[in-house]
mmCIF file of C-alpha atoms in Angstrom:
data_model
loop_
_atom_site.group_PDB
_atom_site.id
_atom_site.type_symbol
_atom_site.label_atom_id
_atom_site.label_comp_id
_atom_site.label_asym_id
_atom_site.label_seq_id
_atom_site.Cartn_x
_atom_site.Cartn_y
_atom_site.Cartn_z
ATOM 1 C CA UNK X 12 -47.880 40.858 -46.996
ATOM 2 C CA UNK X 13 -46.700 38.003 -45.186
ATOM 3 C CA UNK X 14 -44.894 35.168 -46.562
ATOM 4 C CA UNK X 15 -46.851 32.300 -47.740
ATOM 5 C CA UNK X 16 -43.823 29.934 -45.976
ATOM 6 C CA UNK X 17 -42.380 30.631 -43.115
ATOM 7 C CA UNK X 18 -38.638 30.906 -42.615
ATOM 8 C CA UNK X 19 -38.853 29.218 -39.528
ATOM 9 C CA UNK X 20 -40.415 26.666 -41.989
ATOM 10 C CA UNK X 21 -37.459 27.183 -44.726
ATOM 11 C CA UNK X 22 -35.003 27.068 -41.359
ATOM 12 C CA UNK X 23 -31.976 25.709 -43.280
ATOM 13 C CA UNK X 24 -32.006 27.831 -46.136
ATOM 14 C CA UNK X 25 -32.203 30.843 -43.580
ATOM 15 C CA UNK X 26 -28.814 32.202 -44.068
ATOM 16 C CA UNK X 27 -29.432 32.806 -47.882
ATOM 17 C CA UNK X 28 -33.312 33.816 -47.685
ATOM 18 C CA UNK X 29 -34.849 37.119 -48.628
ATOM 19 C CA UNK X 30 -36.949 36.505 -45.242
ATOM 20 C CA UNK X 31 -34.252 35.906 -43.054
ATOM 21 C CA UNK X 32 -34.763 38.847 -40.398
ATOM 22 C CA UNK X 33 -31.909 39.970 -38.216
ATOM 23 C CA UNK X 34 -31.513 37.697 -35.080
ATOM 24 C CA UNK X 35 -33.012 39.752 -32.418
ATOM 25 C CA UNK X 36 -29.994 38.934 -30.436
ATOM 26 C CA UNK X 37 -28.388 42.016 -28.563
ATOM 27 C CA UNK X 38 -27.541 43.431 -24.836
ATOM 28 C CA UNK X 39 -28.628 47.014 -23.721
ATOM 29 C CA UNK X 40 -25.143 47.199 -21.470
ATOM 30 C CA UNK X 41 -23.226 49.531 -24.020
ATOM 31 C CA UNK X 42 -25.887 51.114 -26.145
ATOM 32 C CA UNK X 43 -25.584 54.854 -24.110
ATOM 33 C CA UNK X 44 -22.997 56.568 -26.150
ATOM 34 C CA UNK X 45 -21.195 59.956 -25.457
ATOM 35 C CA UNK X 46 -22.379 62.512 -27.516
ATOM 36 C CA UNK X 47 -18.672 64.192 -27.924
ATOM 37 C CA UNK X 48 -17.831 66.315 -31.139
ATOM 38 C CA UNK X 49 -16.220 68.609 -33.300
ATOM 39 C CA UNK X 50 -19.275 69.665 -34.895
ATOM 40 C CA UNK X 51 -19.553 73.509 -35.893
ATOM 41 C CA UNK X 52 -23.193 73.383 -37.034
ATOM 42 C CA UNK X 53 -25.324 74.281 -34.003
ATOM 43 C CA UNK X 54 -27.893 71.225 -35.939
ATOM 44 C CA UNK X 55 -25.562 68.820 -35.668
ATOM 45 C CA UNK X 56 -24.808 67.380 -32.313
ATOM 46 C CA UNK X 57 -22.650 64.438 -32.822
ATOM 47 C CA UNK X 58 -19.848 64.387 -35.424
ATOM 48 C CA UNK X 59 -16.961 62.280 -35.971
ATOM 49 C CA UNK X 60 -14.042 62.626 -38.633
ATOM 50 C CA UNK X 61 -11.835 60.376 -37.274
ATOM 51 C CA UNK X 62 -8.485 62.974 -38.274
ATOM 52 C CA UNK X 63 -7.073 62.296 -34.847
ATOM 53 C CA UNK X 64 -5.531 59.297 -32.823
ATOM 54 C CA UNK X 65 -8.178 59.693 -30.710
ATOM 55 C CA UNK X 66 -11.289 59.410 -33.013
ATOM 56 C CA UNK X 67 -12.700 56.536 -31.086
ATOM 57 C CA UNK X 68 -12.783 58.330 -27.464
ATOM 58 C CA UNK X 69 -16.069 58.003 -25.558
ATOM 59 C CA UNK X 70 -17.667 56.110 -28.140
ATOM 60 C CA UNK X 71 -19.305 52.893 -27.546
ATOM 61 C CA UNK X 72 -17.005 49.894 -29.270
ATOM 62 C CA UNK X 73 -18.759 46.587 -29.717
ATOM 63 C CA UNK X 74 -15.545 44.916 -31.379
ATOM 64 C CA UNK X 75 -14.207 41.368 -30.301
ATOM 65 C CA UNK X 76 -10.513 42.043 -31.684
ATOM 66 C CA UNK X 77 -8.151 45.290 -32.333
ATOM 67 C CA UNK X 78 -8.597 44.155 -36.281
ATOM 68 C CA UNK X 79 -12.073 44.916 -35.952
ATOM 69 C CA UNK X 80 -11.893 48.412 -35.511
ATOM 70 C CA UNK X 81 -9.259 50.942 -36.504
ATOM 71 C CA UNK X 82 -8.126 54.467 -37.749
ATOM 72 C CA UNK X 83 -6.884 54.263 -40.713
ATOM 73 C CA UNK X 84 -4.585 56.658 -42.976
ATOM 74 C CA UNK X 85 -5.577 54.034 -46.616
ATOM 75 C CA UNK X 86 -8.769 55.977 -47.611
ATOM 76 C CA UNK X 87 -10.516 58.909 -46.187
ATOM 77 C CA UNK X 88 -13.916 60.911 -47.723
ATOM 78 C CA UNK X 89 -12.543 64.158 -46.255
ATOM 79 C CA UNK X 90 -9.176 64.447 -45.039
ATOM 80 C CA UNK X 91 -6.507 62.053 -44.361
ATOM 81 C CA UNK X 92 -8.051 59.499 -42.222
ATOM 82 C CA UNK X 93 -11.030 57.214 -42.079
ATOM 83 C CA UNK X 94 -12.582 54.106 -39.637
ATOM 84 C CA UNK X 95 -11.501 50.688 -41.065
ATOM 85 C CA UNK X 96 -14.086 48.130 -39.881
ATOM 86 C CA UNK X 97 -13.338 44.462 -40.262
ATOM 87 C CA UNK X 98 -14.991 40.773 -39.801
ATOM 88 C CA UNK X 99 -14.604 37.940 -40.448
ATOM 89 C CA UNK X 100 -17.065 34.715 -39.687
ATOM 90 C CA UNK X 101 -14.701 33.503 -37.128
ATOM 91 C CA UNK X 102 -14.727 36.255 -34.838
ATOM 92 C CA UNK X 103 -16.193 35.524 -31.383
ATOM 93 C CA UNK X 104 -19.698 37.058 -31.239
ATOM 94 C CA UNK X 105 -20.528 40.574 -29.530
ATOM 95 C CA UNK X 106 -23.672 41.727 -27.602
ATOM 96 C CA UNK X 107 -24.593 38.280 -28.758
ATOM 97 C CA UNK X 108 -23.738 38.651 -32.260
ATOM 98 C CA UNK X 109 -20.925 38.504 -35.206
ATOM 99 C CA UNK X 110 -20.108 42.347 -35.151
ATOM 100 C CA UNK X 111 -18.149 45.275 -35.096
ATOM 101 C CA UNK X 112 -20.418 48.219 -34.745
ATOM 102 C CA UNK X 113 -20.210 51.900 -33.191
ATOM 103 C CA UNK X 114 -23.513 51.676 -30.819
ATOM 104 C CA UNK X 115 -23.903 55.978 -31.197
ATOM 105 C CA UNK X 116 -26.374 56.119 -28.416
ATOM 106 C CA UNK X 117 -30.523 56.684 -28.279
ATOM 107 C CA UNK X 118 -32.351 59.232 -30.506
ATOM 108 C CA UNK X 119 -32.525 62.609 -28.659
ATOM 109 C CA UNK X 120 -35.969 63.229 -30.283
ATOM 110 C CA UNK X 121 -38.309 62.144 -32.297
ATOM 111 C CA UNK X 122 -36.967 63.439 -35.516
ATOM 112 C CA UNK X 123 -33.446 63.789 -36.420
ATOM 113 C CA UNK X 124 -30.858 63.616 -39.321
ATOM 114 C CA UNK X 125 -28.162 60.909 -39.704
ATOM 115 C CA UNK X 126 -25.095 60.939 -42.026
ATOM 116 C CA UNK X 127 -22.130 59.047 -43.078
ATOM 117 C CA UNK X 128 -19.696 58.107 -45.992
ATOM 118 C CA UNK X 129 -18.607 54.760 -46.927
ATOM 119 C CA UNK X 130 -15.972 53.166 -48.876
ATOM 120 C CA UNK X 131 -16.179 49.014 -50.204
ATOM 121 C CA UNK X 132 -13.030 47.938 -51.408
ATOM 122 C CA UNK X 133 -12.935 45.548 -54.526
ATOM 123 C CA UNK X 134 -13.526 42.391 -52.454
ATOM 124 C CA UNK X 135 -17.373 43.724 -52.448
ATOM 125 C CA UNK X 136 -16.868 42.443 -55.664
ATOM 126 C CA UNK X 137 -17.494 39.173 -54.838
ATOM 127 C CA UNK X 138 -21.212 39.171 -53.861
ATOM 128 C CA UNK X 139 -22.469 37.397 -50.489
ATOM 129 C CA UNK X 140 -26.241 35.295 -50.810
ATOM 130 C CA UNK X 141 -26.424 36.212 -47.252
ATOM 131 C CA UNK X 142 -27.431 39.407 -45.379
ATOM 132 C CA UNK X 143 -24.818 41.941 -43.589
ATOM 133 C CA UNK X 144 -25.867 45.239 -41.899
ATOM 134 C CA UNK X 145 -24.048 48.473 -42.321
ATOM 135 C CA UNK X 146 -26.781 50.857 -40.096
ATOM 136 C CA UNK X 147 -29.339 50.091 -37.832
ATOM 137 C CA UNK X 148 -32.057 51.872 -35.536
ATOM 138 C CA UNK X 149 -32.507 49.533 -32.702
ATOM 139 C CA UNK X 150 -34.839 49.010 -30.191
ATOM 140 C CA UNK X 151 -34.434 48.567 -26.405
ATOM 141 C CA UNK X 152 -37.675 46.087 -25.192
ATOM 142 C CA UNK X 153 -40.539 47.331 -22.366
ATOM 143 C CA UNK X 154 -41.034 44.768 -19.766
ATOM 144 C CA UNK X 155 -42.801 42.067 -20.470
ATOM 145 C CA UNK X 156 -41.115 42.107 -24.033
ATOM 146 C CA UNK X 157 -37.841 40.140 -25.743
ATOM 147 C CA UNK X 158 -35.174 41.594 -27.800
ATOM 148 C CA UNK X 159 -36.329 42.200 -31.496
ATOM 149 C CA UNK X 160 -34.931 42.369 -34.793
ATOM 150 C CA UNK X 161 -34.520 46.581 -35.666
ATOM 151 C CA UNK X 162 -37.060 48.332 -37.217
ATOM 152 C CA UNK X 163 -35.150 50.382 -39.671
ATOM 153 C CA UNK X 164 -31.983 49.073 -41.257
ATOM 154 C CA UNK X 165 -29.370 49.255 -44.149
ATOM 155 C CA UNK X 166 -28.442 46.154 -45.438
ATOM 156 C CA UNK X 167 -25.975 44.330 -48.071
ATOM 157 C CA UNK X 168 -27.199 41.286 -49.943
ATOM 158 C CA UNK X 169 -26.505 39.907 -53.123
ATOM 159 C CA UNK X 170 -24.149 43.019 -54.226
ATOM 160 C CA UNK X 171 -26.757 45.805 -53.757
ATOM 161 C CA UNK X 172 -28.300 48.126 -50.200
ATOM 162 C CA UNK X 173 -31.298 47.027 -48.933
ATOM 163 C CA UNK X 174 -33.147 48.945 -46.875
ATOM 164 C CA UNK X 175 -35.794 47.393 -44.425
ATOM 165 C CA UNK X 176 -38.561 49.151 -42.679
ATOM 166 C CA UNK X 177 -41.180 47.540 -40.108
ATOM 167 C CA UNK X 178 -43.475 48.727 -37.446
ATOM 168 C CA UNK X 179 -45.442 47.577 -34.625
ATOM 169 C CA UNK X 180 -48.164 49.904 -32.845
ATOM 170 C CA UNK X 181 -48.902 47.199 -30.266
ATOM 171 C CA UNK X 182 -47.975 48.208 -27.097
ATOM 172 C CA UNK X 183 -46.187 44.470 -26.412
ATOM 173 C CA UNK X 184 -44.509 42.879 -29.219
ATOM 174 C CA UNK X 185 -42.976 39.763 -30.085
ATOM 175 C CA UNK X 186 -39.833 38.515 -31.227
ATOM 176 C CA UNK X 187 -41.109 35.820 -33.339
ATOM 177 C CA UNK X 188 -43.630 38.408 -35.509
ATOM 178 C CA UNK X 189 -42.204 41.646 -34.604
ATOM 179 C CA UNK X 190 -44.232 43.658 -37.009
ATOM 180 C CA UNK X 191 -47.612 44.392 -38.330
ATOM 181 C CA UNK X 192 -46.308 46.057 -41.475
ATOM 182 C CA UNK X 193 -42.856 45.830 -43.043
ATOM 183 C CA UNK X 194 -41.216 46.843 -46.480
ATOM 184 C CA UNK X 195 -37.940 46.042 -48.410
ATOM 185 C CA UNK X 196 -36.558 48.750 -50.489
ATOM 186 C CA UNK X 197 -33.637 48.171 -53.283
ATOM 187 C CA UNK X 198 -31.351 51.152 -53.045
ATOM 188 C CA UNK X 199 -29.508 50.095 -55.869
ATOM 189 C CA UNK X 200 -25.895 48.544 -56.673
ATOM 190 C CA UNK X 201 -22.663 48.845 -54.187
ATOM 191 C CA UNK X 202 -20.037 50.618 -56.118
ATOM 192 C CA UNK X 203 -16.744 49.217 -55.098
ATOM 193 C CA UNK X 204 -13.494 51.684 -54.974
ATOM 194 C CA UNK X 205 -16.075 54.829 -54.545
ATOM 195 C CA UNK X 206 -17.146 56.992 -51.493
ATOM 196 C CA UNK X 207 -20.918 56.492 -51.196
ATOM 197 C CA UNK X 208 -22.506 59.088 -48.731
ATOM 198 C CA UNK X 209 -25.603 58.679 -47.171
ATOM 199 C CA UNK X 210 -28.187 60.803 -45.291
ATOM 200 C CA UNK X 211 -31.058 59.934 -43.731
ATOM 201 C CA UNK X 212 -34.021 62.817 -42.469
ATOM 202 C CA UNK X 213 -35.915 60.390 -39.982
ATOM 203 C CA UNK X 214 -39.140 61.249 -38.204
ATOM 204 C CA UNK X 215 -39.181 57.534 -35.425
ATOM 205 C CA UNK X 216 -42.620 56.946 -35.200
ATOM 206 C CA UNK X 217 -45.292 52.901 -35.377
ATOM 207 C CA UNK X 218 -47.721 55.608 -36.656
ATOM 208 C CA UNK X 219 -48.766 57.327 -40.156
ATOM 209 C CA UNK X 220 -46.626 60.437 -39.172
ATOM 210 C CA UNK X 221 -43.518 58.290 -39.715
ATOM 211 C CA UNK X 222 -40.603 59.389 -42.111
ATOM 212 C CA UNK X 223 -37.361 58.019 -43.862
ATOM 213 C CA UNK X 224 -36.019 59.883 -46.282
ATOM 214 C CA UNK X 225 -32.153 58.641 -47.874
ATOM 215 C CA UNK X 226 -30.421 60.661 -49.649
ATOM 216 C CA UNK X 227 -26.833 59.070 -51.615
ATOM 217 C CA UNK X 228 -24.519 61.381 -52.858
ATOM 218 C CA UNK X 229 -26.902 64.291 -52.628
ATOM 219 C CA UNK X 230 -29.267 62.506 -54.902
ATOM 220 C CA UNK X 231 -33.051 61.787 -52.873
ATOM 221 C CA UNK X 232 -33.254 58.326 -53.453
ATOM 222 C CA UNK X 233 -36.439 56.874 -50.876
ATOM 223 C CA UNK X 234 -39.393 58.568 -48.806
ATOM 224 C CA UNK X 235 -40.920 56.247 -47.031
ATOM 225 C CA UNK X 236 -44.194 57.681 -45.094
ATOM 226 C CA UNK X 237 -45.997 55.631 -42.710
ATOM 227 C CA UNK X 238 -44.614 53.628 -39.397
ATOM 228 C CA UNK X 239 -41.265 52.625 -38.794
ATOM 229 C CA UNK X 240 -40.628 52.018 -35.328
ATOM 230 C CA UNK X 241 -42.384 50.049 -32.285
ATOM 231 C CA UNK X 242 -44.095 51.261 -29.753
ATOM 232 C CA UNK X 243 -41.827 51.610 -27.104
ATOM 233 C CA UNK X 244 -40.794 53.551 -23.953
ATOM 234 C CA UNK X 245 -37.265 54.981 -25.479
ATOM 235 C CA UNK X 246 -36.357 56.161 -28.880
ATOM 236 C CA UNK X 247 -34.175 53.594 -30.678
ATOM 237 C CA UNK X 248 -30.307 53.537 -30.452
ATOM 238 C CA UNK X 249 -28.031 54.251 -33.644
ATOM 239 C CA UNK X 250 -25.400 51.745 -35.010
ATOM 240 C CA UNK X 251 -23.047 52.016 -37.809
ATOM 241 C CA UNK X 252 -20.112 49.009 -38.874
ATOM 242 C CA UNK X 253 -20.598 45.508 -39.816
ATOM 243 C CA UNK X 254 -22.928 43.024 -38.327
ATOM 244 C CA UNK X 255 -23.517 39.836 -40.054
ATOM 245 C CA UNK X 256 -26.128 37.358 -38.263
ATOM 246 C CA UNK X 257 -25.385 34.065 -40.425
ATOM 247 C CA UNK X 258 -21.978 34.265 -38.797
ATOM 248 C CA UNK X 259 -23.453 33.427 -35.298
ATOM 249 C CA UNK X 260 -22.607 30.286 -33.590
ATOM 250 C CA UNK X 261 -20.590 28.315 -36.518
ATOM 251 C CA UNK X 262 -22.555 29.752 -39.599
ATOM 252 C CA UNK X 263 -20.650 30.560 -42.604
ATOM 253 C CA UNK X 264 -21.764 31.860 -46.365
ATOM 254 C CA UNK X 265 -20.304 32.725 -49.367
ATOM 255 C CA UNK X 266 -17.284 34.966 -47.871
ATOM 256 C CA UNK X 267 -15.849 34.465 -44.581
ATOM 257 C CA UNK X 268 -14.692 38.331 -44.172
ATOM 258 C CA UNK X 269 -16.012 41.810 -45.179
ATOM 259 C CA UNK X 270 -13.476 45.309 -44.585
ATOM 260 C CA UNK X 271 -14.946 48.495 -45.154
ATOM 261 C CA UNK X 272 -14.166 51.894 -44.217
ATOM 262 C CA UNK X 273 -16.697 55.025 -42.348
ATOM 263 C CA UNK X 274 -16.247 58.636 -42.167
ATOM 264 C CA UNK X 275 -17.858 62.133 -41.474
ATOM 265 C CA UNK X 276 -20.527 60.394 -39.130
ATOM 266 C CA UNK X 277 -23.023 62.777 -38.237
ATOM 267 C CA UNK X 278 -26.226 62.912 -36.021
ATOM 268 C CA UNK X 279 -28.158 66.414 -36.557
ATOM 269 C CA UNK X 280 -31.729 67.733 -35.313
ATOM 270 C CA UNK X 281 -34.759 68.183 -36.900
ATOM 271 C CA UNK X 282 -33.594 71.775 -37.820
ATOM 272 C CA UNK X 283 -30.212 70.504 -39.624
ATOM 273 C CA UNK X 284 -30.317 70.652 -43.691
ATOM 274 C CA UNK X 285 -28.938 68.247 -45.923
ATOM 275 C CA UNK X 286 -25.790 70.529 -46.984
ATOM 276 C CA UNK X 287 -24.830 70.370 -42.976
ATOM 277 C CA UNK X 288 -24.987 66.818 -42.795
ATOM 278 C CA UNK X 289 -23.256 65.738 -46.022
ATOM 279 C CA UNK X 290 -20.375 68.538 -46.197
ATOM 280 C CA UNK X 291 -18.646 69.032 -50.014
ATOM 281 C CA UNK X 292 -18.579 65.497 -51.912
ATOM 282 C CA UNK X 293 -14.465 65.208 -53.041
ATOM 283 C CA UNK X 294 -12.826 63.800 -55.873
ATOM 284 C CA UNK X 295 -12.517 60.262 -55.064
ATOM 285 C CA UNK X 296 -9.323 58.526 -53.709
ATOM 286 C CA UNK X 297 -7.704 55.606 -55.850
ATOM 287 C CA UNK X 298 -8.163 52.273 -54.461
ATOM 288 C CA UNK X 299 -7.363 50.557 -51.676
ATOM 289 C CA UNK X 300 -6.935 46.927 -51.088
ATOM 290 C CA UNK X 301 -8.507 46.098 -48.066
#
């Protein structure tokens, strides 16, 4: 249903509303990833466990600063190592946003699995009014269409996930109204000092044959049915890091910068299981600072 007031109407409240959508600001120029991995599963095709020096090779960095993006030996899910992703609202904007993301490259079909663990430290603690993305599915325009905010996303706001889902069968869409339908789901609480794995069994589709499943810490925790893409040429691209649209341009909010940490990314087929995507869950590590 839509809103009874626009946010375009409630324009300077935007970086704090619940209908503030992502800026549909982005640039295709990086978004074609190489597929290399260490996988052993012949379902999973991409997999990254970031145990070597190396664990960044031939992926696609969209990172302003060496901060932003680093191996890191304070916290791991499995291992000894993890991805330390940092922002903060002064960083100079990426692909035309405040971000440091892995872009992981375009679906290879229509259905496909998608994994990774994820660690807040305490300063998730302190709870930001405003919106920051962890995932996204994003989409690349046809001609005769403008960049639009992602159809399918995992979001931070006000201390707990959020997951958004919209879809557009229309052949053209628009940045301005991107969708015809679109739903919020609460995924609960961040838990700060913890590993928190997710999965996600995704079937891309604007139509009723559609499908999001999310799965945290083995527990099944949404099935969404129904459309959940737009009607485009090319499958949506995979990101996974920080991106935080009230930063852009001079914005600030409650915090001005987020760390968090990413391992055992996986992208699987539509023949991969659950077990192969999420490995053994571990005792968890003691706390890091940031």
């Amino acid at each position: 249903m839509k809103a009874s007031i626009s946010c375009a109407f409630l324009s300077f409240l935007l970086q704090f509303s619940s209908c503030d959508r992502v800026k549909p600001k982005e640039t295709h120029a990086s978004n074609s990833a190489v597929h290399t991995s260490n996988a052993t599963s012949a379902n999973v095709f991409f997999e990254r466990l970031f145990e070597t020096s190396d664990g960044l090779s031939g992926l696609n960095l969209e990172k302003a600063y060496s901060y932003s993006m680093q191996i890191s030996n304070a916290t791991a899910y499995e291992g000894s190592q993890s991805l330390r992703i940092e922002l903060r609202e002064s960083d100079a904007e990426v692909a035309g946003g405040t971000r440091s993301e892995l872009n992981l490259g375009h679906a290879q079909n229509k259905e496909q699995w998608y994994s990774f663990a994820v660690y807040f430290p305490a300063q998730y603690n302190t709870p930001d009014r405003a919106a920051e993305q962890i995932m996204q599915w994003h989409a690349v325009p046809d001609a005769g269409e403008e960049w639009r905010t992602p159809a399918k996303s995992l979001q931070i706001q006000n201390g707990r996930f959020i997951m958004k889902i919209g879809y557009n069968s229309q052949p053209i869409s628009s940045a301005s109204v991107p969708f015809e339908g679109e739903k919020q789901y609460d995924l609960g609480p961040v838990t700060t000092d913890a590993w928190q794995q997710f999965a996600f069994h995704v079937i891309h589709s604007y139509g009723s044959d559609g499908l999001v499943e999310v799965w945290k810490n083995g527990t099944k925790i949404l099935e969404h049915r129904g459309g959940n893409s737009y009607n485009d040429t090319r499958l949506p691209y995979w990101k996974v890091g920080l991106y935080k649209w009230p930063w852009n341009g001079t914005g600030k909010t409650d915090v001005s910068t987020r760390v968090l940490y990413f391992d055992n990314i996986r992208q699987g087929t539509s023949a991969a299981t659950l077990e192969e995507m999420t490995g053994k869950k571990i005792t968890q590590p003691a706390p890091v600072s940031g």
